[in-house]
Amino acid sequence: MINLEKMAQKLADIPFFQSFSQADRDALLAMECFAEYAPGECIIYQHGFDKTLFYLIEGAVRIEQEDKPDQPLARIVDPGSSFGELAFLTRNFRSANVWAETYTLVMRLDEATFKSLPLTIQSKIQREAAKKIIGNRQMIRTLVGN
């Protein structure tokens, strides 16, 4: 079980979430949208269809395509980093697998949870996800095959 008091401190320590007001961080905590994954557990399945965005709180994840498992596209270790934003924003099928490399704690925002958040939070999250996609154009070309 995830301790919400400790989670509040973790969010307060992550630069991305520091830009949120305390009320906005409290709203995220109230959603209880956090999930834990064991090392080797798949968080996102390639070709799956869901509109969930993830923020790494603790741990490390590896992004890879099924046909190239020995050539990871990326490794995410920085708390506050997002993944899954391409399918979240474009409503397309998942273009890669995401695996927990270590014990991993994430904030998991599915479509219903996202839509129930205050508009101030939705706006910040959408803006950040769009900036990340623009910044990762080369990886996205690899993912979508262009």
Coordinates of C-alpha atoms in Angstrom, one line a residue:
M1 CA 0.0 0.0 0.0
I2 CA 1.3 3.5 -0.9
N3 CA 1.7 5.9 2.0
L4 CA 0.1 9.2 0.8
E5 CA 2.1 11.2 3.4
K6 CA 5.4 10.0 1.9
M7 CA 4.0 10.4 -1.6
A8 CA 3.2 14.1 -0.8
Q9 CA 6.8 14.6 0.1
K10 CA 8.0 12.8 -3.0
L11 CA 5.9 15.1 -5.2
A12 CA 7.1 18.2 -3.4
D13 CA 10.7 17.1 -4.1
I14 CA 10.2 16.6 -7.9
P15 CA 10.9 19.8 -10.0
F16 CA 7.9 19.2 -12.3
F17 CA 5.5 19.0 -9.5
Q18 CA 7.0 21.9 -7.6
S19 CA 5.3 24.1 -10.2
F20 CA 2.0 22.9 -9.0
S21 CA 0.3 24.7 -6.1
Q22 CA -0.1 22.8 -2.8
A23 CA -3.9 22.5 -3.6
D24 CA -3.1 21.0 -7.0
R25 CA -0.6 18.4 -5.5
D26 CA -3.3 17.6 -2.9
A27 CA -5.8 17.0 -5.7
L28 CA -3.4 14.6 -7.3
L29 CA -2.9 12.8 -4.0
A30 CA -6.7 12.5 -3.5
M31 CA -7.0 10.8 -6.9
E32 CA -4.9 7.9 -5.5
C33 CA -3.5 7.4 -9.0
F34 CA -0.2 5.8 -8.0
A35 CA 1.0 2.3 -8.9
E36 CA 4.0 0.2 -8.0
Y37 CA 5.8 -2.2 -10.4
A38 CA 8.3 -4.9 -9.6
P39 CA 11.6 -5.3 -11.5
G40 CA 10.9 -6.9 -14.9
E41 CA 7.2 -6.1 -14.8
C42 CA 5.7 -4.6 -18.0
I43 CA 4.0 -1.2 -17.5
I44 CA 3.0 -0.5 -21.1
Y45 CA 2.5 -3.2 -23.7
Q46 CA 3.3 -2.3 -27.3
H47 CA 0.2 -2.4 -29.6
G48 CA -2.0 -1.9 -26.6
F49 CA -4.7 0.7 -26.8
D50 CA -5.1 2.9 -23.7
K51 CA -4.8 6.6 -23.0
T52 CA -2.8 6.5 -19.9
L53 CA 0.1 8.9 -19.1
F54 CA 2.7 8.0 -16.5
Y55 CA 5.1 10.1 -14.4
L56 CA 8.0 8.4 -12.8
I57 CA 8.1 9.0 -9.1
E58 CA 10.8 6.5 -8.1
G59 CA 12.8 3.8 -9.9
A60 CA 13.9 3.2 -13.5
V61 CA 12.1 2.1 -16.7
R62 CA 13.3 0.9 -20.1
I63 CA 11.5 1.7 -23.4
E64 CA 11.9 -0.8 -26.2
Q65 CA 10.2 -2.2 -29.3
E66 CA 9.2 -5.8 -29.5
D67 CA 11.4 -6.5 -32.6
K68 CA 14.5 -4.9 -31.0
P69 CA 14.5 -5.9 -27.3
D70 CA 18.3 -5.7 -27.2
Q71 CA 18.2 -2.1 -28.4
P72 CA 16.4 0.0 -25.8
L73 CA 15.1 3.3 -27.2
A74 CA 15.4 5.0 -23.9
R75 CA 15.9 4.6 -20.2
I76 CA 14.1 6.8 -17.8
V77 CA 15.4 7.4 -14.3
D78 CA 14.7 11.0 -13.4
P79 CA 11.8 11.5 -11.0
G80 CA 9.0 13.6 -12.7
S81 CA 9.8 12.3 -16.2
S82 CA 6.8 11.2 -18.2
F83 CA 6.2 8.3 -20.5
G84 CA 3.3 7.2 -22.5
E85 CA 2.5 10.7 -23.7
L86 CA 2.4 9.8 -27.4
A87 CA -0.6 7.5 -27.1
F88 CA -2.1 9.7 -24.4
L89 CA -2.2 12.8 -26.7
T90 CA -2.7 11.1 -30.1
R91 CA -5.1 8.3 -29.1
N92 CA -3.0 5.8 -31.1
F93 CA -1.9 2.3 -30.2
R94 CA 1.2 2.0 -28.0
S95 CA 4.3 2.1 -30.0
A96 CA 6.7 0.4 -27.5
N97 CA 6.9 -1.7 -24.4
V98 CA 7.9 0.0 -21.1
W99 CA 9.5 -2.3 -18.5
A100 CA 10.3 -1.6 -14.8
E101 CA 14.0 -2.1 -14.4
T102 CA 13.9 -1.7 -10.6
Y103 CA 11.2 -1.2 -8.1
T104 CA 9.2 1.5 -9.8
L105 CA 6.6 3.9 -8.4
V106 CA 4.5 6.0 -10.9
M107 CA 1.7 8.4 -11.1
R108 CA -0.8 6.8 -13.5
L109 CA -3.2 9.1 -15.2
D110 CA -5.8 7.3 -17.3
E111 CA -8.3 9.3 -19.3
A112 CA -11.1 9.3 -16.7
T113 CA -8.7 10.3 -13.9
F114 CA -7.2 13.0 -16.1
K115 CA -10.5 14.5 -17.1
S116 CA -11.6 14.6 -13.4
L117 CA -8.6 16.8 -12.5
P118 CA -8.9 20.6 -12.2
L119 CA -8.3 22.4 -15.5
T120 CA -5.2 24.0 -14.1
I121 CA -3.6 20.6 -13.7
Q122 CA -4.9 19.3 -17.0
S123 CA -3.3 22.3 -18.8
K124 CA 0.1 21.9 -17.1
I125 CA 0.2 18.2 -17.9
Q126 CA -0.9 18.6 -21.6
R127 CA 1.6 21.4 -22.1
E128 CA 4.4 19.3 -20.6
A129 CA 3.5 16.2 -22.6
A130 CA 3.4 18.2 -25.8
K131 CA 6.8 19.8 -25.1
K132 CA 8.3 16.3 -24.5
I133 CA 6.9 15.0 -27.8
I134 CA 8.4 17.9 -29.7
G135 CA 11.7 17.5 -27.9
N136 CA 11.9 13.8 -28.8
R137 CA 11.1 13.9 -32.5
Q138 CA 13.9 11.5 -33.4
M139 CA 12.8 8.8 -31.0
I140 CA 9.2 9.3 -32.2
R141 CA 10.2 8.8 -35.8
T142 CA 11.8 5.5 -34.8
L143 CA 8.6 4.5 -32.9
V144 CA 6.2 5.2 -35.7
G145 CA 8.5 4.1 -38.5
N146 CA 9.1 7.4 -40.3

